Amino acid sequence: MFDTSRVQKEVVEFNRDTAISGVSIALYDGAGGADLTHLCGTISGPVGTPYEGGIFVIDIQLPSGYPFEPPKMQFVTRVWHPNISSQNGAICLDILKDQWSPALTLKTALLSLQALLSTPAPDDPQDAVVAQQYLRDYRKFLGTARHWTETFAKSASVGFDEKVKKLVEMGFPEDIVRSVLEGVKGDENMALEKLCSG
Amino acid sequence: MADDEDFPSSSDVEEPEDADCYLSDQYDDNAENVLQYLEDGRQEDCNWSVSSVITRESLLAAQKEDLRKIMELLALSEQHARTLLIHYRWDVERIFELLDQKGKDKLFSEAGVTNLENKINHSLSSFNPFTCSICFEDVSCSVITEMECGHCYCNECWTEHFIVKINDGQSRRIRCMAPKCNAICDEAIVRSLVSARDPDIAERFERVLLESYIEDNDKVKWCPSVPHCGNAIRVMGDIYCEVECTCGMQFCFRCLSEAHSPCSCLMWELWVKKCQDESETVNWITVNTKPCPKCHKPVEKNGGCNLVACICGQAFCWLCGGATGRDHTWSTITGHSCGRFKEDRVKRIESARRELDRYMHYHNRYKAHTDSLKQESNLKETILGKIAISENKDSRIKDYSWVMNGLNRLFRSRRVLSYSYPFAFYMFGDELFKDEMTPQETDLKQNLFEDQQQQLESNVEKLSMLLESDFQEFSDEEVMENMKHVINLSSVIDRLCKQMYLCIENELLYPLQRATHNIAPYKSKGPERASEHSSRFTKATNEDIDVQHGSAVNASGSPSPAKRLSQFQPSSSSDGKHGCSSTKRAKNEGSLDTPLFDLNMPAEVVDKSWT
């Protein structure tokens, strides 16, 4: 039922131009593990938004009907955004629900999430508190969003061991993670890119 | 038989000198009045509705009419017409309207119909090999399919997509797989690809498409019978109506619960809920018995009439519990105004207690009449026995259909009466219309309504009593006398019902500013019995109508041919307002200047016995 070959192709295709697109994807389990139904995506915060400079981790679950059913995506990194729950990271985006098309890919979905970060739709909110703030006091909203980005989405704020732990949890071997991370001077994002591109 | 529904001709229903017996109003009958009534009937049918039964077998035929209209007007294939109709909820008139407003292209694209005029043709063999952008596999061009919108994927992916959508309950709107493409997939392609993989799923797809006519259609609803009879009912015209399915189920077409007019659907819903809640606190004794005013023992009612006698010998009125005379005469009940809720009696009591009292008052009366209705249903058997005896008697009176006609009138009016109590409970209570009327207005209207309700009630009780008489033992003269009374009373009651409905619709519900409560209109013959679906519906000639009519006739009545004709006329008009459930209906202009002729009355009965 589950189409592994398509997901494999997607993952390979995906990380070819990570540096340009600002989105990347990785498997959770070890390199040999075949669990293609649980993936981890990252998007970098778009320039010119309060999310700029942040790296946002997204948990991706693929249902057995994928790609004919939409992937289930959720923010792991906490984010202050009208269409993303500040509590649990649930996302309100049409293409992840009724507007999903089998011709869309994980990459297009993550790129859409990135676009969502730069253009919130407060009239169709997931988090009513954030949406209210966005509409009533935009400056305060910007401040909170920026603060959340600083606090939760900047790799610099995370200790080295924690970064290692996080990457190991994504399914990379610990010794490789340590060496790669050291090579990029603790930049988790760069490390992830290197790890993914193998 | 009584059910022949012969068209009333120039016969007199009653002898003029007898008229005052039951009537306070002047009442005279002649052929002109009958015609006048029929004309009034036509006017009154501004709230017309006509219903038909759709069985599993006729489901396809039933939608053909709508499909054909769309196919002809827009030059579409059947499947495109179906897509369009599903999108616009089978509302042909709305499609015509939107065609004017939006134009063909917009109309089509919103519904996901590909306008074939705009299609660019190219050959599939130009892609060889073809890389499917869903599974990323290279496949031969023989196993790919292009949808009408021009998007092309491999058959494996299409099939998987269709199956996921069908299992997800989206059979009626399977969109193309391309992102942002709104086109609905060709049902023939779905059918052939899915049945190759899983015939059961293909069958489900087929059935769901067919049943869209019921599921996505405001004018067609499944019959709510349990176990389900498999039928659906289609109503043309006003959806506020009560219908009877061929399985015998009578129901409110709007809310699918039991027929509850003159209660509005909201009132009925509240009432049912309230009755369920209260029944837990009010025990069986208080609901089913009344204390005897003399010996105070609880008395259970075992007969239809509301004049009850306790074993101690005391007779009392079942409705108010007050002692009455023993005699089964009408005079003991005449002037008996116990149906009126006496406000002053409860004014002193605290409000919670008052509310309960108020509820009990209406509930008791509602219950009393529904119980009477049940017991009177048993009366039918007894009466049939009595009729059989009478017909074999050596007598010049051979036709006893008047008894059954009277009984049917009794059933119908008893229903109206019982539902008029929950209606009054909400109409004059604080729950729904507190802000709509001043207390003075409420009092005034309540008096007006209760006056009519009372008149109706006392006449219904009289009729009930008359019908319980042992007429099989009467002399010819007594039978004639009895018959006259029954016939007179029946028409009086029919008229009173109609009058009460006019009061409800025009004086009580119509002036409401905020809330809109529409009720199923009064039908002399009870809920309309849905006719079998006929595909010749719109082309129906007079003969066709007669044929349909003949097959639909039964004891509980269906509209007379004349009434039907008048109902058929508006079917060609594109008057959308009756279909819209949230709007208020026009004021009922039916006039009471002319007395109602009981159409239930076969003309020849009267002719025969009077000559």
Short mmCIF file of C-alpha atoms in Angstrom, two decimals, chain A:
data_model
loop_
_atom_site.label_atom_id
_atom_site.label_comp_id
_atom_site.label_asym_id
_atom_site.label_seq_id
_atom_site.Cartn_x
_atom_site.Cartn_y
_atom_site.Cartn_z
CA MET A 1 0.00 0.00 0.00
CA PHE A 2 2.60 2.56 1.08
CA ASP A 3 4.57 3.77 -1.89
CA THR A 4 8.19 3.61 -0.63
CA SER A 5 9.73 4.19 -4.01
CA ARG A 6 8.09 7.56 -4.43
CA VAL A 7 9.18 8.73 -0.96
CA GLN A 8 12.75 7.53 -1.58
CA LYS A 9 12.86 9.42 -4.85
CA GLU A 10 11.41 12.48 -3.17
CA VAL A 11 14.03 12.45 -0.42
CA VAL A 12 16.87 12.11 -2.91
CA GLU A 13 15.48 14.82 -5.13
CA PHE A 14 14.76 17.00 -2.13
CA ASN A 15 18.17 17.65 -0.73
CA ARG A 16 19.87 18.50 -4.03
CA ASP A 17 19.42 22.23 -3.63
CA THR A 18 18.89 22.62 0.11
CA ALA A 19 21.14 25.63 0.30
CA ILE A 20 19.04 27.60 -2.16
CA SER A 21 15.58 26.53 -1.11
CA GLY A 22 16.11 26.85 2.63
CA VAL A 23 14.17 23.68 3.30
CA SER A 24 15.52 20.20 3.96
CA ILE A 25 14.32 16.79 4.97
CA ALA A 26 15.78 13.86 6.90
CA LEU A 27 14.77 10.40 8.04
CA TYR A 28 14.36 9.84 11.76
CA ASP A 29 15.71 6.33 12.00
CA GLY A 30 19.30 5.24 11.37
CA ALA A 31 20.58 5.23 7.83
CA GLY A 32 19.78 1.55 7.47
CA GLY A 33 16.27 1.93 8.92
CA ALA A 34 13.48 1.61 6.39
CA ASP A 35 10.85 3.67 8.16
CA LEU A 36 9.97 6.10 5.45
CA THR A 37 6.68 7.03 7.09
CA HIS A 38 8.24 9.29 9.70
CA LEU A 39 10.37 12.16 8.50
CA CYS A 40 11.79 15.35 9.82
CA GLY A 41 11.73 18.56 7.84
CA THR A 42 13.42 21.88 8.53
CA ILE A 43 12.72 25.28 7.09
CA SER A 44 14.70 28.44 7.57
CA GLY A 45 12.76 31.52 8.52
CA PRO A 46 12.16 33.78 5.50
CA VAL A 47 14.25 36.93 5.25
CA GLY A 48 12.41 40.12 6.19
CA THR A 49 10.06 38.43 8.62
CA PRO A 50 10.23 38.07 12.40
CA TYR A 51 11.18 34.45 11.72
CA GLU A 52 14.39 35.43 9.91
CA GLY A 53 17.45 33.53 11.10
CA GLY A 54 15.42 30.81 12.78
CA ILE A 55 15.47 27.14 11.90
CA PHE A 56 12.09 25.51 12.31
CA VAL A 57 11.83 21.77 12.70
CA ILE A 58 8.71 20.04 11.38
CA ASP A 59 7.56 16.56 12.21
CA ILE A 60 6.21 14.75 9.15
CA GLN A 61 4.10 11.59 9.31
CA LEU A 62 3.16 9.92 6.07
CA PRO A 63 -0.16 8.07 6.05
CA SER A 64 -0.37 4.72 4.26
CA GLY A 65 -2.29 6.37 1.44
CA TYR A 66 0.50 8.85 0.72
CA PRO A 67 0.75 10.53 -1.81
CA PHE A 68 -3.00 10.16 -2.36
CA GLU A 69 -3.62 11.34 1.18
CA PRO A 70 -1.89 14.46 2.53
CA PRO A 71 1.15 14.15 4.83
CA LYS A 72 0.59 15.09 8.46
CA MET A 73 2.84 17.98 9.43
CA GLN A 74 3.38 19.72 12.74
CA PHE A 75 5.87 22.28 14.00
CA VAL A 76 8.25 20.86 16.60
CA THR A 77 9.93 24.22 17.09
CA ARG A 78 7.62 26.57 18.92
CA VAL A 79 6.52 29.45 16.73
CA TRP A 80 4.36 32.56 17.16
CA HIS A 81 2.16 32.69 14.05
CA PRO A 82 -1.62 33.11 13.51
CA ASN A 83 -1.93 29.91 11.49
CA ILE A 84 0.21 27.73 13.72
CA SER A 85 -0.82 26.67 17.18
CA SER A 86 1.44 28.21 19.81
CA GLN A 87 0.57 25.27 22.05
CA ASN A 88 1.19 22.18 19.91
CA GLY A 89 2.48 23.38 16.55
CA ALA A 90 -0.59 22.25 14.59
CA ILE A 91 -0.76 23.89 11.16
CA CYS A 92 -3.73 25.38 9.38
CA LEU A 93 -2.90 25.20 5.69
CA ASP A 94 -5.31 24.22 2.93
CA ILE A 95 -2.88 22.10 0.94
CA LEU A 96 -2.34 19.90 3.98
CA LYS A 97 -6.09 19.31 4.12
CA ASP A 98 -8.71 19.39 1.37
CA GLN A 99 -6.53 21.12 -1.21
CA TRP A 100 -3.85 18.43 -1.13
CA SER A 101 -3.03 16.99 -4.52
CA PRO A 102 -1.04 13.79 -5.13
CA ALA A 103 1.08 15.76 -7.55
CA LEU A 104 2.37 17.90 -4.68
CA THR A 105 5.50 16.70 -2.89
CA LEU A 106 6.98 17.02 0.58
CA LYS A 107 9.19 19.71 -0.81
CA THR A 108 6.32 21.75 -2.19
CA ALA A 109 4.51 21.31 1.12
CA LEU A 110 7.50 22.56 3.11
CA LEU A 111 7.97 25.45 0.69
CA SER A 112 4.31 26.32 1.21
CA LEU A 113 4.94 26.33 4.95
CA GLN A 114 7.82 28.69 4.40
CA ALA A 115 5.55 30.91 2.36
CA LEU A 116 2.97 30.73 5.13
CA LEU A 117 5.55 32.11 7.55
CA SER A 118 6.01 35.20 5.37
CA THR A 119 2.31 35.69 4.60
CA PRO A 120 0.09 34.85 7.55
CA ALA A 121 -3.67 34.55 6.97
CA PRO A 122 -5.09 35.90 10.26
CA ASP A 123 -8.68 35.66 8.98
CA ASP A 124 -8.47 31.89 8.99
CA PRO A 125 -6.52 31.36 12.21
CA GLN A 126 -5.35 28.24 13.96
CA ASP A 127 -4.38 30.19 17.05
CA ALA A 128 -7.00 32.78 17.89
CA VAL A 129 -4.83 34.56 20.50
CA VAL A 130 -2.01 35.13 18.03
CA ALA A 131 -4.41 36.14 15.27
CA GLN A 132 -6.07 38.72 17.54
CA GLN A 133 -2.74 40.19 18.44
CA TYR A 134 -1.72 40.24 14.77
CA LEU A 135 -4.84 42.18 13.82
CA ARG A 136 -5.04 44.53 16.80
CA ASP A 137 -1.44 45.25 17.69
CA TYR A 138 0.83 44.33 14.82
CA ARG A 139 3.96 45.79 16.43
CA LYS A 140 3.48 43.76 19.56
CA PHE A 141 2.94 40.72 17.36
CA LEU A 142 6.23 41.33 15.57
CA GLY A 143 7.99 41.62 18.91
CA THR A 144 6.56 38.40 20.27
CA ALA A 145 7.26 36.49 17.07
CA ARG A 146 10.83 37.72 16.98
CA HIS A 147 11.31 36.85 20.62
CA TRP A 148 9.98 33.33 20.06
CA THR A 149 12.28 32.92 17.07
CA GLU A 150 15.24 34.00 19.19
CA THR A 151 14.28 31.74 22.06
CA PHE A 152 13.19 28.59 20.27
CA ALA A 153 14.48 28.61 16.69
CA LYS A 154 18.07 29.82 16.92
CA SER A 155 20.67 27.08 17.08
CA ALA A 156 23.08 29.37 18.94
CA SER A 157 20.86 29.26 21.96
CA VAL A 158 21.15 25.50 22.17
CA GLY A 159 24.14 23.80 23.81
CA PHE A 160 26.46 21.59 21.77
CA ASP A 161 25.36 18.36 23.42
CA GLU A 162 21.74 19.21 22.96
CA LYS A 163 22.34 19.78 19.26
CA VAL A 164 24.07 16.43 19.02
CA LYS A 165 21.19 14.77 20.82
CA LYS A 166 18.68 16.38 18.49
CA LEU A 167 20.51 15.28 15.38
CA VAL A 168 21.01 11.79 16.75
CA GLU A 169 17.27 11.64 17.41
CA MET A 170 16.73 12.43 13.77
CA GLY A 171 18.49 9.21 13.02
CA PHE A 172 22.13 10.11 12.37
CA PRO A 173 24.96 8.14 14.01
CA GLU A 174 26.38 10.03 17.02
CA ASP A 175 30.08 9.95 16.04
CA ILE A 176 29.37 11.38 12.58
CA VAL A 177 27.07 14.03 14.05
CA ARG A 178 29.79 15.17 16.47
CA SER A 179 32.46 15.47 13.79
CA VAL A 180 30.19 17.24 11.32
CA LEU A 181 28.90 19.62 13.96
CA GLU A 182 32.41 20.49 15.03
CA GLY A 183 33.34 21.06 11.37
CA VAL A 184 30.65 23.70 10.95
CA LYS A 185 31.39 25.35 14.31
CA GLY A 186 28.18 24.22 15.97
CA ASP A 187 25.82 25.49 13.29
CA GLU A 188 23.06 22.95 13.57
CA ASN A 189 21.50 23.97 10.27
CA MET A 190 24.72 23.57 8.31
CA ALA A 191 25.41 20.29 10.07
CA LEU A 192 22.02 18.96 9.13
CA GLU A 193 22.56 19.96 5.54
CA LYS A 194 25.90 18.21 5.48
CA LEU A 195 24.48 15.14 7.15
CA CYS A 196 21.61 14.96 4.71
CA SER A 197 23.71 15.43 1.64
CA GLY A 198 25.76 12.55 3.02
#
